[in-house]
Short mmCIF file of C-alpha atoms in Angstrom, two decimals:
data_model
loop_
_atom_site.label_atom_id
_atom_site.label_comp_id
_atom_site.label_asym_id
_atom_site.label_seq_id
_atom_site.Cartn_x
_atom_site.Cartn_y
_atom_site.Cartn_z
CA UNK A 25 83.92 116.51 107.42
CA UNK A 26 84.24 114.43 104.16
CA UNK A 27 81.00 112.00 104.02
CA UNK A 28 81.46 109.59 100.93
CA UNK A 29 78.75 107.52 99.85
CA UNK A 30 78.66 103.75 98.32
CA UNK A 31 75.82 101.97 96.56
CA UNK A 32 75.89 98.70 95.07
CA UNK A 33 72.82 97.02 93.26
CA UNK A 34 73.23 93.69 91.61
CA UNK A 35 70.80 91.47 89.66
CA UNK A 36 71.90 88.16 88.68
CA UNK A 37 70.34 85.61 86.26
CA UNK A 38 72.22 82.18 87.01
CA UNK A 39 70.57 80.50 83.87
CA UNK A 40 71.85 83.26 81.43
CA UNK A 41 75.31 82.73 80.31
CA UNK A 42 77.63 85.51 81.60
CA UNK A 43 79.93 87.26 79.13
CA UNK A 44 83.72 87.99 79.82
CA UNK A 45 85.08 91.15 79.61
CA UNK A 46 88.60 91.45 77.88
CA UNK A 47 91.60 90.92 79.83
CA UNK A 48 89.74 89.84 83.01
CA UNK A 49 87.91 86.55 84.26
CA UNK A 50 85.07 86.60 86.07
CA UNK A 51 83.88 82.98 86.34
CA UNK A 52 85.00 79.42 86.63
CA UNK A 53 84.39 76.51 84.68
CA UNK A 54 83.67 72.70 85.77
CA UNK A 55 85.29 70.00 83.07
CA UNK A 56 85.60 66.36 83.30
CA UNK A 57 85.61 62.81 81.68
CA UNK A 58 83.03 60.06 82.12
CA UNK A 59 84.17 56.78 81.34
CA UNK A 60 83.35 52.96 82.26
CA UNK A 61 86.97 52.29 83.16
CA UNK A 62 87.96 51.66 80.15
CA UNK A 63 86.48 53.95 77.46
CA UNK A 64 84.81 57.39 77.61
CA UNK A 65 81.18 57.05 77.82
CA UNK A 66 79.08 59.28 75.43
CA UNK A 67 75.57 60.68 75.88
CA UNK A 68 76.01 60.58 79.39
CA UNK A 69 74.24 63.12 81.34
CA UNK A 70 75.72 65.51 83.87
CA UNK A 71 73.89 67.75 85.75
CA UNK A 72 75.57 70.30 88.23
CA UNK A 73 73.35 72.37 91.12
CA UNK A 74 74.14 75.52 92.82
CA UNK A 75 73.13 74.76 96.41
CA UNK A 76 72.44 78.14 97.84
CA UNK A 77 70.52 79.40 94.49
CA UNK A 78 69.04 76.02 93.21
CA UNK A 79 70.41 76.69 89.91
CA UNK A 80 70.32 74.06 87.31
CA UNK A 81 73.37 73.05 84.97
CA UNK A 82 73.19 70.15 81.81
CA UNK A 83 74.88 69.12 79.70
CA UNK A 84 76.28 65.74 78.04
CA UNK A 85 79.19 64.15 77.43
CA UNK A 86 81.12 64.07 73.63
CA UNK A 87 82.40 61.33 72.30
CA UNK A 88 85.48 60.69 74.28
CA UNK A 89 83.53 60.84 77.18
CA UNK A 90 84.84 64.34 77.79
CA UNK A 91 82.19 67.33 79.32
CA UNK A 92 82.65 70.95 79.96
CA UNK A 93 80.45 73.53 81.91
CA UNK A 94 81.43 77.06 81.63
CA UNK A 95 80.68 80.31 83.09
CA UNK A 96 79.64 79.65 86.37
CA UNK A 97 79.39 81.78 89.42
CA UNK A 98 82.19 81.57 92.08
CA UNK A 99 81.86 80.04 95.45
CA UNK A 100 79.03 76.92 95.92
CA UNK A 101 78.97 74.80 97.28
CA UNK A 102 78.07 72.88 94.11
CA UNK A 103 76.79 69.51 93.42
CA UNK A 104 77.73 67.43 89.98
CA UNK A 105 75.81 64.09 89.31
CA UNK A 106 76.38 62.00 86.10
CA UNK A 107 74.29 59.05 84.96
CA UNK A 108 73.89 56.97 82.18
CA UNK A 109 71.74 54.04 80.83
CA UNK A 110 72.82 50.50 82.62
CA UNK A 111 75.49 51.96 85.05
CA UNK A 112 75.11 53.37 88.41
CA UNK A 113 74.66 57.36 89.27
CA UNK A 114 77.35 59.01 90.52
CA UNK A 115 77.69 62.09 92.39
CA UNK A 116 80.25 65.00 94.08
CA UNK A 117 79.38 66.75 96.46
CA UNK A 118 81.15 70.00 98.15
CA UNK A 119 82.35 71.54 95.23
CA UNK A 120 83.71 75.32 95.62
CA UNK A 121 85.00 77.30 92.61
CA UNK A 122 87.41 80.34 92.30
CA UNK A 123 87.56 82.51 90.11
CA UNK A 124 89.62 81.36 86.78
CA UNK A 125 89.47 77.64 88.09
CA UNK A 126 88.88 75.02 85.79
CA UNK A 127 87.50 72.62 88.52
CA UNK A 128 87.90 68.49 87.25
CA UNK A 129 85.03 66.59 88.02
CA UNK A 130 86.07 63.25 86.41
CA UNK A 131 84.07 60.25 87.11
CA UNK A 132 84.07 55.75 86.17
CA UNK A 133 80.75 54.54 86.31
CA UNK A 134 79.75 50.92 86.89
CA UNK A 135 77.21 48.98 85.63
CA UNK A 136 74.33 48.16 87.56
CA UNK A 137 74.42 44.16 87.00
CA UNK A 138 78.39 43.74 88.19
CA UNK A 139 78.18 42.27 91.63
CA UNK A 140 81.15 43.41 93.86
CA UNK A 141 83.35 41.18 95.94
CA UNK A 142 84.86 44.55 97.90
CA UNK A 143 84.55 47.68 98.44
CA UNK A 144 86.76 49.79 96.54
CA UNK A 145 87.79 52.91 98.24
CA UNK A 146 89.27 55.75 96.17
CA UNK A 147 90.05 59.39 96.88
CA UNK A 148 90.35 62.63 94.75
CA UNK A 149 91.55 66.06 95.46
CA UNK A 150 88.32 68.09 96.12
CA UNK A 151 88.36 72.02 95.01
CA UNK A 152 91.52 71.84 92.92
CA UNK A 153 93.77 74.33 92.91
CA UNK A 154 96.81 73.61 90.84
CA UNK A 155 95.48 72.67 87.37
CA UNK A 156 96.32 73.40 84.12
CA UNK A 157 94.28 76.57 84.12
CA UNK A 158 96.39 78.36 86.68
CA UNK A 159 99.61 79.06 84.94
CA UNK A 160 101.62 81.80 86.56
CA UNK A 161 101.71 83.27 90.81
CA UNK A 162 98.77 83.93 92.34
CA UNK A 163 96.72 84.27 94.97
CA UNK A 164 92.70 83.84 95.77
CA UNK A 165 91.07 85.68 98.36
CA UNK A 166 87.60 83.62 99.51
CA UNK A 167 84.91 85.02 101.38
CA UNK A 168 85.48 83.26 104.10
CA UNK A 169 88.89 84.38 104.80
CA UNK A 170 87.12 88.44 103.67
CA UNK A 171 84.95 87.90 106.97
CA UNK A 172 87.09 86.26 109.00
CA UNK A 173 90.55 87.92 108.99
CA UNK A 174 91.48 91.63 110.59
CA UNK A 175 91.15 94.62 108.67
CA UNK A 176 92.23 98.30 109.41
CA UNK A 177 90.93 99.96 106.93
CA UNK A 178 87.99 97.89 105.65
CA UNK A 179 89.81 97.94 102.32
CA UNK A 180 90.73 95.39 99.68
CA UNK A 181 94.55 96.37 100.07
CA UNK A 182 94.42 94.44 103.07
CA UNK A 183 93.54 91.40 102.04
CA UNK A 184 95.76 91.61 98.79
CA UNK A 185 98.47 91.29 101.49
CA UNK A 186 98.21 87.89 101.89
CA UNK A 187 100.03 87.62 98.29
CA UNK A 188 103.72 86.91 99.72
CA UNK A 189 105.44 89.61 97.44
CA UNK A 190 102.95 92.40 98.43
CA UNK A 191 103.73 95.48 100.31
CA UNK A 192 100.29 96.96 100.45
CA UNK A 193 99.02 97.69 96.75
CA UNK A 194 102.91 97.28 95.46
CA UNK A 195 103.51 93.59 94.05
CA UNK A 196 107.26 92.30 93.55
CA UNK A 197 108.54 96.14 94.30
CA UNK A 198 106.27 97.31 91.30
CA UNK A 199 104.61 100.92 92.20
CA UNK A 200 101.04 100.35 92.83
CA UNK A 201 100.29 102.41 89.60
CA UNK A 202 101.06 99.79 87.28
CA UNK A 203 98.19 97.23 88.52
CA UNK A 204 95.53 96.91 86.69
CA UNK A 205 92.31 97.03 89.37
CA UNK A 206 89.21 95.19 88.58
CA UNK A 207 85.47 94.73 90.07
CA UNK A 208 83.09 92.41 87.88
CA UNK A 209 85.58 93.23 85.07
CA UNK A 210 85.30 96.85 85.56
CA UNK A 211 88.19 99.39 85.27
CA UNK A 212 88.81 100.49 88.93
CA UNK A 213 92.05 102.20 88.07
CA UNK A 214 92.74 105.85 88.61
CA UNK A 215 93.26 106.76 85.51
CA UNK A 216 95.25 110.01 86.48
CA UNK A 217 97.96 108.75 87.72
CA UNK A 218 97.58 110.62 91.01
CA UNK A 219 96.80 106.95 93.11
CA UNK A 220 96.88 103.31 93.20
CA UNK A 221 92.75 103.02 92.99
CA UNK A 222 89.91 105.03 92.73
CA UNK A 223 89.11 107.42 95.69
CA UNK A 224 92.79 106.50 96.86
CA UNK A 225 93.70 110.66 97.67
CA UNK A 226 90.49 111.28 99.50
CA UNK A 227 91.34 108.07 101.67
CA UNK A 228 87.93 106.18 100.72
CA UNK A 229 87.63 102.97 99.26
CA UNK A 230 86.08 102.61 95.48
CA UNK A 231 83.78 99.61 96.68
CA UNK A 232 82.33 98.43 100.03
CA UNK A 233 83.80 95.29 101.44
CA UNK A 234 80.88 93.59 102.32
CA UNK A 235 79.84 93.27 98.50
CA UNK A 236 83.02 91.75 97.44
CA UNK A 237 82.69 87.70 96.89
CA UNK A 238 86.13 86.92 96.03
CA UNK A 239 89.50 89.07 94.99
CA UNK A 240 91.97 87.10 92.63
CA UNK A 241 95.48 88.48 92.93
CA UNK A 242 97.87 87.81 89.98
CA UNK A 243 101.23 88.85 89.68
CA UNK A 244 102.69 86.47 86.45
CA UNK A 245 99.68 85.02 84.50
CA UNK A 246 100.28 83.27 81.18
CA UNK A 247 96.68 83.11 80.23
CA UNK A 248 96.24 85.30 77.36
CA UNK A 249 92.79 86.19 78.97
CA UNK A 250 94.75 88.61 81.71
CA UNK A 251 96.51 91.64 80.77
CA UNK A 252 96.95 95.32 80.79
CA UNK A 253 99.34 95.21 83.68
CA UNK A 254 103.11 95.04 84.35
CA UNK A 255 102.92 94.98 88.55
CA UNK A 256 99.50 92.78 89.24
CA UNK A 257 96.01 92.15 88.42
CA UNK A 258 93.85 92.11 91.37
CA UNK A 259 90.61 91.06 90.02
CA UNK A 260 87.48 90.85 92.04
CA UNK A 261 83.91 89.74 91.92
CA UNK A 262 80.67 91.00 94.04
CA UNK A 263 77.94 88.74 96.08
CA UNK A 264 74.74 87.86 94.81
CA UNK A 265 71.44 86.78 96.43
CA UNK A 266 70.80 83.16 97.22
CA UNK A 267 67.13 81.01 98.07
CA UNK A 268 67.22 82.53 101.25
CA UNK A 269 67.10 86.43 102.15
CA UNK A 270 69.66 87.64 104.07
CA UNK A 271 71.03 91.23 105.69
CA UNK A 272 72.88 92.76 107.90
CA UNK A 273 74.19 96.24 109.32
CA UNK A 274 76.94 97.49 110.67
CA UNK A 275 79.34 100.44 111.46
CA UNK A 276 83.24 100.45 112.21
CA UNK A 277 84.16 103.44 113.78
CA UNK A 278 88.20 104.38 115.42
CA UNK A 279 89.51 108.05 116.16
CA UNK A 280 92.61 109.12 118.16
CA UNK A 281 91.70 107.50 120.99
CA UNK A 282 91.73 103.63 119.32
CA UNK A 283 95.02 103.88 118.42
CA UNK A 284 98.22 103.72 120.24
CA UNK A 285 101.14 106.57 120.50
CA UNK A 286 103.78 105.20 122.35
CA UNK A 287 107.16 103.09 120.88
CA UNK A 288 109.63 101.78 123.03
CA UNK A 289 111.11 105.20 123.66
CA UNK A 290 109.56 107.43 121.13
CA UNK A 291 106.13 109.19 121.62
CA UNK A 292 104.08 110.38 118.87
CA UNK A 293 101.92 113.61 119.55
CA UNK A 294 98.20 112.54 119.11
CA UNK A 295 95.90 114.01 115.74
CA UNK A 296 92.32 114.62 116.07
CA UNK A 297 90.77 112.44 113.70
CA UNK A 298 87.20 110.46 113.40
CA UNK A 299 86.50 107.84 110.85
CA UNK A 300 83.32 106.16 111.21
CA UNK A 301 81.60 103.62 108.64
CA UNK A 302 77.74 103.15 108.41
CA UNK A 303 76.72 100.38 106.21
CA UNK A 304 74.00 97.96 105.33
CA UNK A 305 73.44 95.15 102.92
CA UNK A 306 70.24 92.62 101.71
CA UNK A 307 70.28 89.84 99.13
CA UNK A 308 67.56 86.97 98.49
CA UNK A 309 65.47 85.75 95.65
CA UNK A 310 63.31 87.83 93.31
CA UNK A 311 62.21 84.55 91.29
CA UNK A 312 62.98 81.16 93.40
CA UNK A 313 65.81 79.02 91.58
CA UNK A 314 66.23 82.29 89.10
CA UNK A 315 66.44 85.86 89.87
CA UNK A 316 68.32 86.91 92.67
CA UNK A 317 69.28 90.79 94.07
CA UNK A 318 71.85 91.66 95.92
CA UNK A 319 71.83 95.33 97.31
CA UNK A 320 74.93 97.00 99.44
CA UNK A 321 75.10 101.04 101.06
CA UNK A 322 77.93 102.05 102.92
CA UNK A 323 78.66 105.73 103.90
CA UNK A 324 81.95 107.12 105.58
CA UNK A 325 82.22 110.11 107.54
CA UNK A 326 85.94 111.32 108.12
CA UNK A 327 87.16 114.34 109.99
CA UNK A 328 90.85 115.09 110.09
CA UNK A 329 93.69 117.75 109.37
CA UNK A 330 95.43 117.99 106.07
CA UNK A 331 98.59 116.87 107.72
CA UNK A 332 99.32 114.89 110.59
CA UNK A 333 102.40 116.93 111.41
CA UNK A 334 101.77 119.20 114.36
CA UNK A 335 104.04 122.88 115.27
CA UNK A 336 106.33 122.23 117.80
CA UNK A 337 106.18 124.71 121.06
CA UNK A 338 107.86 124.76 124.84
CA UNK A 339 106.75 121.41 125.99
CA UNK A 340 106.61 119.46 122.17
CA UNK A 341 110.36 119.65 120.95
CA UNK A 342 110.54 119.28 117.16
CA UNK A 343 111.18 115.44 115.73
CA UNK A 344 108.63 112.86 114.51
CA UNK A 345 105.59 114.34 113.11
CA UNK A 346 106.23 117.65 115.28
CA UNK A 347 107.60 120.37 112.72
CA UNK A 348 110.57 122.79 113.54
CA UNK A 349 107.92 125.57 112.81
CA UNK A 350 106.95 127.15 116.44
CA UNK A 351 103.23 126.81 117.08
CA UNK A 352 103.52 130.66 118.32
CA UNK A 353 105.99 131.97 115.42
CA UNK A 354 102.82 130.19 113.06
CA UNK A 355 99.98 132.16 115.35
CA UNK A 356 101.97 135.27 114.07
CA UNK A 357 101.78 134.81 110.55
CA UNK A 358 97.68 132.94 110.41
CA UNK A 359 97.12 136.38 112.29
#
């Protein structure tokens, strides 16, 4: 039985700039423009909160009224409020980043003393994908869609499926060896040659799925920020802690009996297998508003032959997985 063992610790310091590690992005950034309606407004003060974590963002506007807040953590929601001397606050709320996104928060304050003979109603695209920092094909992966779609083998090949020229970890009919697979930034290739990812010929998975936040899939990025790659990059980030501790545990478990043998005509002889997955994962605040942890374990236990083709004998003609080796003429030679 091959038992294969996962840890994953993570601290995270939300009012400590993150750095970027070459050829990868592991952040997004909120920019924007304050103006009056006419002019950009300078000085003016914007302040952006991480809802789950409390974390506090300022800054101010430059001259042309223009702001930028970089670095921040995926996911949110987030909340951006701008005020200013003699004009009215404004605020947006709702706001969810992915990773690379440079989110536009743009806003046109009024002054407090104009009296209003309407109401004005306006609308803006909220969580913006297509902007000017998305140049090339790709595709994002939320949490939300990690927990809430099917998966087979609790890996992050199946979610990089969703990308519409994927055929498992092979992008545009590029072998799978040519991607360049990141976690936080971190090389996740196998560096060998001999698979796709890490842990790829022992059938395990180089990171649990439950500590993955967000996977970024990109097959033709122009950004000079991504590289190393000629089939994709599939770029992911892990969870952290919020305000509020949470946990949970769980197993997956499927063996020869879970799985159907039967097509139309054809019948596949059954192999003995288990796989079974025993996992558990806790994240909340160390320091309120500050320090968070985010801790993940996950063990597999996997029992099966080295080959799922079977000797054929009196009852099993050969064909399929069933080898035109005789299951007695074999008996003969083991003995």
């Amino acid at each position: 039985m091959n038992r294969i063992t996962r840890t994953l610790l993570v601290l995270l310091f939300p009012l400590v700039s993150s750095f970027h590690v070459f050829s990868q992005v592991t952040t997004a950034d909120i920019v924007g423009q304050v103006t009056d309606g006419k002019v950009g407004l300078a000085g003016a003060t914007v302040t952006i909160i991480n809802e789950p974590t409390g974390s506090k963002y300022l800054t101010t506007t430059r001259k042309d009224g223009r702001y930028n807040m970089p670095n921040l953590h995926v996911g949110g929601p987030y909340n951006v409020t701008v005020s200013f001397v003699g004009y009215e606050q404004q605020k947006q709320d709702n706001v969810f980043l992915i990773l690379g996104q440079d989110y536009t928060a743009d806003f046109t304050l009024q002054a407090t003393t104009t009296q209003l003979a309407g109401v004005v109603v306006s609308g803006s695209r909220q969580n913006k994908i297509f902007n000017n920092s998305h140049t090339g094909s790709q595709e994002i992966i939320s949490r939300a869609q990690i927990e809430q779609l099917p998966t087979i083998n609790r890996a992050i090949s199946d979610f990089t499926k969703l990308e519409p020229t994927a055929n498992g970890l092979s992008f545009s009919g590029t072998t799978a060896s040519y991607n360049n697979i990141t976690v936080d930034g971190a090389d996740f290739n196998n560096s060998f040659g001999l698979s796709g990812t890490l842990g790829g010929q022992a059938f395990a998975q180089p990171i649990a799925l439950d500590a993955i936040d967000q996977i970024q899939v990109s097959v033709s990025p122009y950004d000079v920020r991504e590289g190393g790659f000629t089939g994709a990059g599939v770029n992911s980030v892990t969870r952290s802690g919020t305000n509020q501790f949470k946990g949970s545990v769980y197993t997956y478990l499927k063996g020869e009996h879970t799985q159907g043998y039967n097509v139309e005509t054809n019948t596949i002889t059954p192999t003995p297998f288990t796989f079974n997955i025993l996992g558990a994962s806790l994240g909340g605040p160390i320091i309120k508003n500050k320090l968070f942890f985010f801790i993940n374990g996950e063990q597999d236990l996997q029992s099966a032959p080295a080959t799922s083709i079977v000797p054929s004998n009196a009852t099993t003609p050969a064909g399929g997985n069933v080898s035109q080796a005789n299951s007695d003429s074999l008996a003969l030679v083991y003995n």
